[in-house]
Short mmCIF file of C-alpha atoms in Angstrom, two decimals:
data_model
loop_
_atom_site.label_atom_id
_atom_site.label_comp_id
_atom_site.label_asym_id
_atom_site.label_seq_id
_atom_site.Cartn_x
_atom_site.Cartn_y
_atom_site.Cartn_z
CA GLN A 329 -36.95 -202.74 -101.13
CA VAL A 330 -40.34 -201.40 -100.15
CA GLN A 331 -40.45 -199.67 -96.76
CA LEU A 332 -43.73 -199.14 -94.97
CA ILE A 333 -43.75 -196.83 -91.95
CA GLU A 334 -46.89 -196.65 -89.84
CA SER A 335 -47.89 -193.85 -87.48
CA GLY A 336 -50.92 -192.64 -85.57
CA GLY A 337 -51.45 -195.46 -83.09
CA GLY A 338 -52.23 -194.84 -79.44
CA LEU A 339 -54.83 -195.06 -76.72
CA VAL A 340 -58.44 -194.27 -77.62
CA GLN A 341 -61.66 -194.61 -75.67
CA PRO A 342 -64.46 -196.93 -76.81
CA GLY A 343 -66.64 -195.13 -79.33
CA GLY A 344 -63.81 -192.80 -80.26
CA SER A 345 -61.90 -192.27 -83.50
CA LEU A 346 -58.33 -192.63 -84.67
CA THR A 347 -56.57 -192.37 -88.02
CA LEU A 348 -53.54 -194.48 -88.89
CA SER A 349 -51.11 -193.41 -91.61
CA CYS A 350 -48.55 -195.37 -93.57
CA ALA A 351 -45.81 -193.73 -95.58
CA VAL A 352 -44.44 -195.87 -98.39
CA SER A 353 -40.91 -195.27 -99.62
CA GLU A 354 -41.23 -196.63 -103.12
CA ARG A 355 -41.21 -194.72 -106.39
CA SER A 356 -43.72 -197.15 -107.88
CA PHE A 357 -46.09 -196.55 -104.95
CA SER A 358 -49.04 -195.94 -107.25
CA THR A 359 -48.74 -199.46 -108.73
CA PHE A 360 -49.06 -201.28 -105.41
CA VAL A 361 -52.15 -202.66 -103.75
CA LEU A 362 -52.04 -201.40 -100.15
CA GLY A 363 -53.78 -202.57 -97.04
CA TRP A 364 -53.91 -203.10 -93.31
CA PHE A 365 -53.72 -206.19 -91.12
CA ARG A 366 -53.92 -206.45 -87.36
CA ARG A 367 -52.87 -208.90 -84.67
CA ALA A 368 -54.63 -208.89 -81.34
CA PRO A 369 -53.02 -210.41 -78.26
CA GLY A 370 -53.22 -214.20 -78.40
CA LYS A 371 -54.90 -214.21 -81.81
CA GLU A 372 -53.95 -214.87 -85.40
CA ARG A 373 -53.27 -211.97 -87.71
CA GLU A 374 -56.40 -210.64 -89.39
CA PHE A 375 -56.98 -208.84 -92.67
CA VAL A 376 -58.58 -205.44 -92.09
CA ALA A 377 -58.78 -203.53 -95.38
CA ALA A 378 -57.20 -203.06 -98.80
CA THR A 379 -57.29 -200.61 -101.70
CA THR A 380 -56.35 -200.94 -105.36
CA PRO A 381 -53.60 -198.76 -106.88
CA SER A 382 -56.13 -196.21 -108.11
CA GLY A 383 -58.01 -196.20 -104.82
CA ARG A 384 -61.31 -196.70 -106.60
CA ARG A 385 -61.85 -200.21 -105.25
CA THR A 386 -61.62 -201.12 -101.57
CA SER A 387 -62.33 -204.13 -99.39
CA HIS A 388 -63.01 -204.17 -95.66
CA ALA A 389 -63.32 -207.09 -93.26
CA ASP A 390 -66.83 -207.70 -91.93
CA SER A 391 -65.59 -206.97 -88.41
CA VAL A 392 -64.76 -203.36 -89.33
CA LYS A 393 -67.17 -202.64 -92.17
CA GLY A 394 -69.06 -199.43 -91.58
CA ARG A 395 -66.59 -198.29 -88.92
CA PHE A 396 -63.17 -198.27 -90.64
CA THR A 397 -62.31 -196.74 -94.01
CA ILE A 398 -59.15 -197.22 -96.04
CA SER A 399 -57.96 -194.52 -98.42
CA ARG A 400 -54.76 -193.51 -100.18
CA ASP A 401 -53.09 -190.38 -101.48
CA ASN A 402 -50.89 -191.25 -104.42
CA THR A 403 -49.39 -187.75 -104.46
CA GLU A 404 -48.14 -188.22 -100.89
CA ASN A 405 -47.26 -191.95 -101.10
CA THR A 406 -49.47 -192.52 -98.08
CA VAL A 407 -52.28 -194.89 -97.18
CA TYR A 408 -54.70 -194.23 -94.31
CA LEU A 409 -57.03 -196.18 -92.08
CA GLN A 410 -59.77 -194.05 -90.53
CA MET A 411 -61.16 -195.81 -87.49
CA SER A 412 -64.42 -194.71 -85.88
CA ASN A 413 -66.73 -196.10 -83.21
CA VAL A 414 -63.82 -198.22 -82.02
CA LYS A 415 -64.39 -201.15 -79.68
CA PRO A 416 -62.14 -202.86 -77.12
CA GLU A 417 -61.85 -205.80 -79.51
CA ASP A 418 -60.14 -203.49 -82.01
CA THR A 419 -57.13 -203.43 -79.69
CA ALA A 420 -54.21 -204.82 -81.70
CA VAL A 421 -50.98 -204.05 -83.45
CA TYR A 422 -51.89 -202.68 -86.87
CA TYR A 423 -49.62 -203.40 -89.83
CA CYS A 424 -49.46 -201.62 -93.15
CA VAL A 425 -49.01 -204.06 -96.04
CA ALA A 426 -48.30 -203.93 -99.77
CA ASP A 427 -48.59 -206.40 -102.63
CA GLY A 428 -48.91 -206.51 -106.38
CA SER A 429 -52.18 -208.46 -106.23
CA PHE A 430 -55.52 -207.42 -104.75
CA GLN A 431 -56.34 -211.07 -104.15
CA ASP A 432 -53.06 -211.97 -102.50
CA ILE A 433 -52.96 -208.96 -100.19
CA THR A 434 -55.92 -210.30 -98.20
CA THR A 435 -54.10 -213.52 -97.33
CA ASN A 436 -50.31 -213.20 -97.60
CA PRO A 437 -48.95 -209.74 -98.45
CA ASP A 438 -45.40 -209.47 -99.75
CA TYR A 439 -44.39 -206.42 -97.71
CA TRP A 440 -45.07 -205.48 -94.09
CA GLY A 441 -44.44 -202.48 -91.90
CA GLN A 442 -43.24 -202.70 -88.31
CA GLY A 443 -46.69 -202.09 -86.87
CA THR A 444 -48.31 -199.52 -84.60
CA GLN A 445 -50.18 -200.29 -81.39
CA VAL A 446 -53.83 -199.32 -81.02
CA THR A 447 -55.39 -199.74 -77.59
CA VAL A 448 -59.10 -199.18 -77.03
CA SER A 449 -59.82 -198.71 -73.36
CA SER A 450 -61.60 -196.37 -70.98
#
């Protein structure tokens, strides 16, 4: 059973920065594709970003491209989402996700964390 535990959410002002972390309790961590989804109030869940097992390839949604960056540390079993120049529309619950496929993780990941709330407001 893969456990994904997010941290780092909170309240941030527009234009500010925040980094989310996700600790993965799985010995085969380095074989998983990892990513982030989000769900804003009243909206469908949305793919945010993903990274291959090596971390050399990443994908970011157009809505966050240039502002958010996904990265991973395979020595710490952790994946990160660095958020900068945040906007009120980035307000959502952010979920860490894992899957064996880089293609599948953008649509229907196998494993989900519990989520962490990010609120962008002045």
